[in-house]
Short mmCIF file of C-alpha atoms in Angstrom, two decimals:
data_model
loop_
_atom_site.label_atom_id
_atom_site.label_comp_id
_atom_site.label_asym_id
_atom_site.label_seq_id
_atom_site.Cartn_x
_atom_site.Cartn_y
_atom_site.Cartn_z
CA UNK M 10 0.00 0.00 0.00
CA UNK M 11 3.03 2.22 -0.46
CA UNK M 12 1.34 4.90 -2.57
CA UNK M 13 -2.36 4.67 -1.74
CA UNK M 14 -2.57 8.36 -0.97
CA UNK M 15 -0.94 9.42 -4.19
CA UNK M 16 -3.32 8.11 -6.83
CA UNK M 17 -6.05 9.88 -8.77
CA UNK M 18 -8.86 8.22 -10.68
CA UNK M 19 -8.34 7.00 -14.22
CA UNK M 20 -10.45 9.71 -15.77
CA UNK M 21 -8.35 12.44 -14.21
CA UNK M 22 -5.14 10.73 -15.26
CA UNK M 23 -6.26 10.72 -18.89
CA UNK M 24 -6.84 14.45 -18.73
CA UNK M 25 -3.27 14.91 -17.58
CA UNK M 26 -1.58 13.24 -20.52
CA UNK M 27 -0.73 15.82 -23.13
CA UNK M 28 -3.02 18.43 -21.57
CA UNK M 29 -1.75 19.49 -18.17
CA UNK M 30 1.35 21.31 -19.36
CA UNK M 31 -0.45 23.14 -22.14
CA UNK M 32 -3.29 24.23 -19.88
CA UNK M 33 -0.88 25.42 -17.20
CA UNK M 34 1.10 27.46 -19.68
CA UNK M 35 -2.05 29.00 -21.11
CA UNK M 36 -3.37 30.43 -17.85
CA UNK M 37 -6.80 30.05 -16.20
CA UNK M 38 -9.58 29.19 -18.57
CA UNK M 39 -7.31 29.44 -21.60
CA UNK M 40 -6.52 26.96 -24.32
CA UNK M 41 -2.86 26.32 -25.04
CA UNK M 42 -1.37 29.20 -27.02
CA UNK M 43 -4.08 31.73 -26.13
CA UNK M 44 -2.81 35.08 -24.78
CA UNK M 45 -3.07 35.43 -21.01
CA UNK M 46 -4.89 38.41 -19.55
CA UNK M 47 -4.02 40.08 -16.28
CA UNK M 48 -6.48 38.63 -13.74
CA UNK M 49 -8.28 40.86 -11.31
CA UNK M 50 -7.39 38.66 -8.33
CA UNK M 51 -9.36 38.45 -5.09
CA UNK M 52 -10.61 41.57 -3.34
CA UNK M 53 -8.15 43.30 -1.02
CA UNK M 54 -10.56 43.17 1.92
CA UNK M 55 -11.45 39.51 1.77
CA UNK M 56 -13.67 37.92 4.38
CA UNK M 57 -12.68 34.63 5.96
CA UNK M 58 -15.55 32.88 4.18
CA UNK M 59 -14.48 34.30 0.82
CA UNK M 60 -10.91 33.16 1.49
CA UNK M 61 -12.08 29.64 2.29
CA UNK M 62 -14.13 29.51 -0.91
CA UNK M 63 -11.17 30.78 -2.93
CA UNK M 64 -8.82 28.29 -1.28
CA UNK M 65 -11.12 25.38 -2.06
CA UNK M 66 -11.48 26.55 -5.64
CA UNK M 67 -7.69 26.71 -5.98
CA UNK M 68 -7.52 23.12 -4.72
CA UNK M 69 -10.10 22.04 -7.31
CA UNK M 70 -8.20 23.84 -10.08
CA UNK M 71 -4.92 22.25 -9.02
CA UNK M 72 -6.60 18.84 -9.05
CA UNK M 73 -7.42 19.42 -12.71
CA UNK M 74 -3.87 20.51 -13.55
CA UNK M 75 -2.11 17.82 -11.49
CA UNK M 76 -4.42 14.77 -11.37
CA UNK M 77 -1.26 12.64 -11.18
CA UNK M 78 0.21 14.50 -8.16
CA UNK M 79 2.15 12.11 -5.93
CA UNK M 80 5.03 11.97 -3.44
CA UNK M 81 8.21 12.63 -5.39
CA UNK M 82 10.32 10.18 -3.42
CA UNK M 83 10.85 6.65 -4.74
CA UNK M 84 9.79 3.98 -2.23
CA UNK M 85 8.39 0.47 -2.06
CA UNK M 86 7.37 0.22 1.58
CA UNK M 87 6.90 2.41 4.69
CA UNK M 88 10.51 1.97 5.83
CA UNK M 89 11.91 3.16 2.52
CA UNK M 90 9.60 6.18 2.52
CA UNK M 91 10.57 7.03 6.09
CA UNK M 92 14.28 6.84 5.31
CA UNK M 93 13.92 8.77 2.05
CA UNK M 94 11.96 11.53 3.76
CA UNK M 95 14.62 11.93 6.45
CA UNK M 96 17.26 12.13 3.72
CA UNK M 97 15.27 14.77 1.80
CA UNK M 98 16.06 17.51 4.33
CA UNK M 99 18.17 20.27 2.77
CA UNK M 100 18.37 18.56 -0.62
CA UNK M 101 16.19 17.68 -3.60
CA UNK M 102 13.98 14.64 -3.90
CA UNK M 103 15.87 13.86 -7.11
CA UNK M 104 19.18 13.58 -5.28
CA UNK M 105 17.55 11.35 -2.67
CA UNK M 106 16.05 9.12 -5.35
CA UNK M 107 19.43 8.82 -7.03
CA UNK M 108 21.00 7.80 -3.70
CA UNK M 109 18.49 5.36 -2.19
CA UNK M 110 18.87 2.45 -4.66
CA UNK M 111 22.38 1.74 -3.36
CA UNK M 112 21.29 2.50 0.20
CA UNK M 113 18.42 0.01 0.23
CA UNK M 114 20.47 -2.60 -1.60
CA UNK M 115 22.95 -2.46 1.28
CA UNK M 116 20.44 -2.00 4.12
CA UNK M 117 16.97 -3.25 3.12
CA UNK M 118 15.55 -3.52 6.66
CA UNK M 119 15.69 -1.56 9.92
CA UNK M 120 17.74 -4.35 11.44
CA UNK M 121 20.31 -4.04 8.67
CA UNK M 122 20.52 -0.26 8.91
CA UNK M 123 20.74 -0.26 12.70
CA UNK M 124 23.78 -2.53 12.46
CA UNK M 125 25.50 -0.52 9.73
CA UNK M 126 29.10 0.63 10.00
CA UNK M 127 28.60 4.41 10.32
CA UNK M 128 31.39 5.30 7.89
CA UNK M 129 29.97 3.03 5.19
CA UNK M 130 26.46 4.39 5.64
CA UNK M 131 27.77 7.96 5.55
CA UNK M 132 29.60 7.33 2.30
CA UNK M 133 26.47 6.04 0.58
CA UNK M 134 24.29 8.98 1.63
CA UNK M 135 27.01 11.61 1.18
CA UNK M 136 25.36 13.03 -2.00
CA UNK M 137 22.32 14.15 0.05
CA UNK M 138 24.40 16.47 2.24
CA UNK M 139 24.66 16.63 6.05
CA UNK M 140 25.47 12.95 5.76
CA UNK M 141 26.91 12.48 9.26
CA UNK M 142 23.85 13.87 11.03
CA UNK M 143 21.55 11.99 8.69
CA UNK M 144 23.44 8.74 9.26
CA UNK M 145 23.00 9.13 13.02
CA UNK M 146 19.26 9.72 12.54
CA UNK M 147 18.87 6.74 10.23
CA UNK M 148 20.74 4.39 12.55
CA UNK M 149 18.84 5.73 15.55
CA UNK M 150 15.38 5.40 14.03
CA UNK M 151 16.27 1.97 12.66
CA UNK M 152 17.36 0.81 16.12
CA UNK M 153 14.13 2.19 17.59
CA UNK M 154 12.06 0.37 14.96
CA UNK M 155 13.97 -2.83 15.70
CA UNK M 156 13.77 -2.56 19.48
CA UNK M 157 10.39 -0.90 20.05
CA UNK M 158 8.22 -1.76 17.06
CA UNK M 159 9.29 -5.23 15.97
CA UNK M 160 11.11 -3.89 12.92
CA UNK M 161 7.93 -2.31 11.52
CA UNK M 162 7.18 1.37 10.89
CA UNK M 163 4.31 2.40 13.17
CA UNK M 164 1.18 3.87 11.64
CA UNK M 165 0.51 6.46 14.35
CA UNK M 166 1.72 10.05 14.48
CA UNK M 167 2.47 9.83 18.20
CA UNK M 168 4.80 6.89 17.63
CA UNK M 169 6.50 8.23 14.51
CA UNK M 170 7.52 11.57 16.06
CA UNK M 171 9.35 9.70 18.83
CA UNK M 172 11.82 8.30 16.30
CA UNK M 173 15.18 10.10 15.94
CA UNK M 174 15.10 12.68 13.13
CA UNK M 175 11.34 12.37 12.61
CA UNK M 176 9.09 15.41 13.06
CA UNK M 177 5.48 16.11 12.12
CA UNK M 178 6.32 16.83 8.48
CA UNK M 179 8.08 13.50 7.99
CA UNK M 180 5.42 11.67 9.99
CA UNK M 181 2.61 13.11 7.86
CA UNK M 182 4.42 12.15 4.66
CA UNK M 183 4.69 8.55 5.85
CA UNK M 184 1.16 8.36 7.24
CA UNK M 185 -0.46 9.89 4.17
CA UNK M 186 1.44 7.95 1.54
CA UNK M 187 2.32 4.64 3.17
CA UNK M 188 -0.71 4.15 5.41
CA UNK M 189 -3.47 6.21 3.79
CA UNK M 190 -3.91 8.34 6.93
CA UNK M 191 -4.79 11.95 5.92
CA UNK M 192 -2.21 14.57 6.84
CA UNK M 193 -0.96 17.98 5.75
CA UNK M 194 2.75 18.13 4.96
CA UNK M 195 4.10 21.61 5.60
CA UNK M 196 7.40 21.73 3.77
CA UNK M 197 9.13 24.83 2.40
CA UNK M 198 7.03 24.92 -0.78
CA UNK M 199 3.73 24.35 1.00
CA UNK M 200 4.33 27.04 3.61
CA UNK M 201 5.50 29.53 1.00
CA UNK M 202 2.50 29.07 -1.27
CA UNK M 203 -0.24 29.09 1.36
CA UNK M 204 1.15 32.36 2.69
CA UNK M 205 1.44 33.75 -0.86
CA UNK M 206 -2.21 32.81 -1.40
CA UNK M 207 -3.22 34.47 1.92
CA UNK M 208 -4.62 31.26 3.39
CA UNK M 209 -2.57 31.92 6.51
CA UNK M 210 -0.05 34.37 7.88
CA UNK M 211 1.57 31.84 10.19
CA UNK M 212 5.27 30.96 9.89
CA UNK M 213 5.44 28.09 12.38
CA UNK M 214 4.78 24.81 10.50
CA UNK M 215 2.48 23.40 13.17
CA UNK M 216 0.36 26.56 13.20
CA UNK M 217 0.28 26.54 9.40
CA UNK M 218 -0.85 22.90 9.48
CA UNK M 219 -3.63 23.68 11.97
CA UNK M 220 -4.97 26.68 10.03
CA UNK M 221 -4.95 24.92 6.66
CA UNK M 222 -6.54 21.81 8.18
CA UNK M 223 -9.45 23.99 9.28
CA UNK M 224 -10.07 25.13 5.68
CA UNK M 225 -10.28 21.73 3.98
CA UNK M 226 -12.04 18.45 4.74
CA UNK M 227 -9.74 15.80 6.17
CA UNK M 228 -10.15 13.61 3.09
CA UNK M 229 -8.36 16.28 1.02
CA UNK M 230 -5.32 16.83 3.23
CA UNK M 231 -2.85 14.41 1.66
CA UNK M 232 -3.64 15.23 -1.96
CA UNK M 233 -3.83 18.95 -1.22
CA UNK M 234 -0.26 18.71 0.07
CA UNK M 235 0.92 17.02 -3.13
CA UNK M 236 -0.87 19.51 -5.40
CA UNK M 237 0.48 22.57 -3.63
CA UNK M 238 4.04 21.20 -3.59
CA UNK M 239 3.77 20.22 -7.27
CA UNK M 240 2.63 23.74 -8.13
CA UNK M 241 5.42 25.31 -6.10
CA UNK M 242 8.06 23.21 -7.81
CA UNK M 243 6.76 23.60 -11.33
CA UNK M 244 5.20 27.04 -11.66
CA UNK M 245 5.00 29.13 -8.49
CA UNK M 246 8.71 29.36 -7.76
CA UNK M 247 10.13 31.24 -4.80
CA UNK M 248 12.21 33.91 -6.52
CA UNK M 249 10.53 34.17 -9.90
CA UNK M 250 7.09 32.62 -10.17
CA UNK M 251 5.77 32.02 -13.67
CA UNK M 252 2.63 34.14 -13.21
CA UNK M 253 1.93 34.36 -16.93
CA UNK M 254 1.78 30.56 -17.20
CA UNK M 255 -0.19 29.97 -14.01
CA UNK M 256 -3.59 28.25 -14.26
CA UNK M 257 -4.81 29.83 -11.01
CA UNK M 258 -3.52 33.37 -11.62
CA UNK M 259 -7.03 34.80 -11.40
CA UNK M 260 -7.36 33.44 -7.86
CA UNK M 261 -3.93 34.55 -6.63
CA UNK M 262 -3.50 37.77 -4.60
CA UNK M 263 0.23 37.67 -5.38
CA UNK M 264 -0.19 37.76 -9.15
CA UNK M 265 2.47 40.02 -10.66
CA UNK M 266 5.26 39.11 -8.26
CA UNK M 267 6.73 37.04 -11.07
CA UNK M 268 6.93 37.08 -14.86
CA UNK M 269 3.51 37.91 -16.34
CA UNK M 270 4.38 37.71 -20.03
CA UNK M 271 3.02 34.31 -21.16
CA UNK M 272 5.90 33.46 -23.48
CA UNK M 273 8.58 34.47 -20.99
CA UNK M 274 6.72 32.68 -18.20
CA UNK M 275 6.68 29.42 -20.19
CA UNK M 276 10.47 29.41 -20.09
CA UNK M 277 10.34 29.33 -16.29
CA UNK M 278 8.30 26.11 -16.11
CA UNK M 279 9.99 23.02 -14.70
CA UNK M 280 9.74 19.25 -14.92
CA UNK M 281 6.93 17.84 -17.07
CA UNK M 282 5.44 21.30 -17.56
CA UNK M 283 8.57 22.15 -19.52
CA UNK M 284 8.85 18.75 -21.20
CA UNK M 285 11.63 17.58 -18.90
CA UNK M 286 11.96 14.64 -16.47
CA UNK M 287 10.50 14.76 -13.00
CA UNK M 288 12.33 13.90 -9.78
CA UNK M 289 11.52 10.20 -9.58
CA UNK M 290 13.54 7.43 -11.18
CA UNK M 291 10.44 5.23 -10.85
CA UNK M 292 7.40 7.51 -11.27
CA UNK M 293 3.80 6.26 -11.06
CA UNK M 294 2.28 4.84 -14.26
CA UNK M 295 -0.01 7.87 -14.72
CA UNK M 296 2.82 10.42 -14.54
CA UNK M 297 2.90 12.27 -17.91
CA UNK M 298 6.59 13.11 -17.76
CA UNK M 299 9.68 10.95 -18.14
CA UNK M 300 11.74 9.31 -15.37
CA UNK M 301 14.73 11.10 -13.89
CA UNK M 302 18.19 9.71 -14.67
CA UNK M 303 20.13 7.65 -12.10
CA UNK M 304 23.08 9.10 -10.22
CA UNK M 305 25.98 9.86 -12.54
CA UNK M 306 23.92 9.62 -15.76
CA UNK M 307 23.61 12.59 -18.07
#
C-alpha cells in the first residue's frame, strides 16, 4: 500500500496526458497558445468565508492541472519512505532518489541499517548532504524500529515523532502515503504558497498545518499537500514565479510578483510542464513526464 494516498482516478489521469502542461502554460480558462490576460485577483478586503471559498477553488483547479500529483520520493514500503523523507532535508527529492537504490540494496531492513558501520552508511548517503547527522538519525530510528516496534514502521503520528530525526512533516508524509492516513505536509514549498495565497499568515509549520486543516475536509489533506508542492516546484517558484503561465492566476493575490508575459513565463516552467523529467527514477504509471536519470547519468 506504499502509494495509496498518491493516486487519482483513471479519468483524471487521462486528462493529464498531453493536456496538463499546455493548460498550465495558457493560464486560467485558456486553451494552449491563447494570450493570457491580467487577472483581477481576489478583493483586497477579503472575508474569511471568501478566502475559504477561494482556497477550495484553488484546490479544485490544481486537481485538474495535477491529477497525477504524488510523493516525489521513490519507495516500495513504509521503511523506505521514512528513510527517504529523512534524507530529503536540505536537498532535492531527485538527489535522494538517485541515492536510495544503493542504500536500500545495502540495508533493506531496519535491522540491517541499525547494524551498519557508520562510515559506510555515511559514504552512501554523502550526495544528500549533512550525511553524518543523517546517518546518526537513520541508525537511531532503525534501532528504535527494531527494538520498540518489531522492525515495523508504526502507523501512528504519536509513535513516529518519537523516532530520531522524525518530526510532524516527515510523519505526515509517511502516514499519508504509506498508510493512507490523511495529513498535511508543511514543507518549504507548501508554507511559502499558502502564505502567498493568503490562506494563513503563520510561519510556524504546526500553526500553518492547523490553520490549513481547518479550511479543507480531512479527506483532502494528503492530496492537497501534493498539489500545492507540485505547483510550487513547477510554476509558483520562490524567486521568480511564472505568473503568466499559471492556471490559477485569477485566484492569486500575489499575481504580478513574477513574470507575467506568457511566453517568458513558459520558459520558467519546470519538470513535465517544460517537457523535462520529474524527480523520480520510478514515477507512477499515470505520470505524464519521463523518469529522472540515475546518479551519474547525463
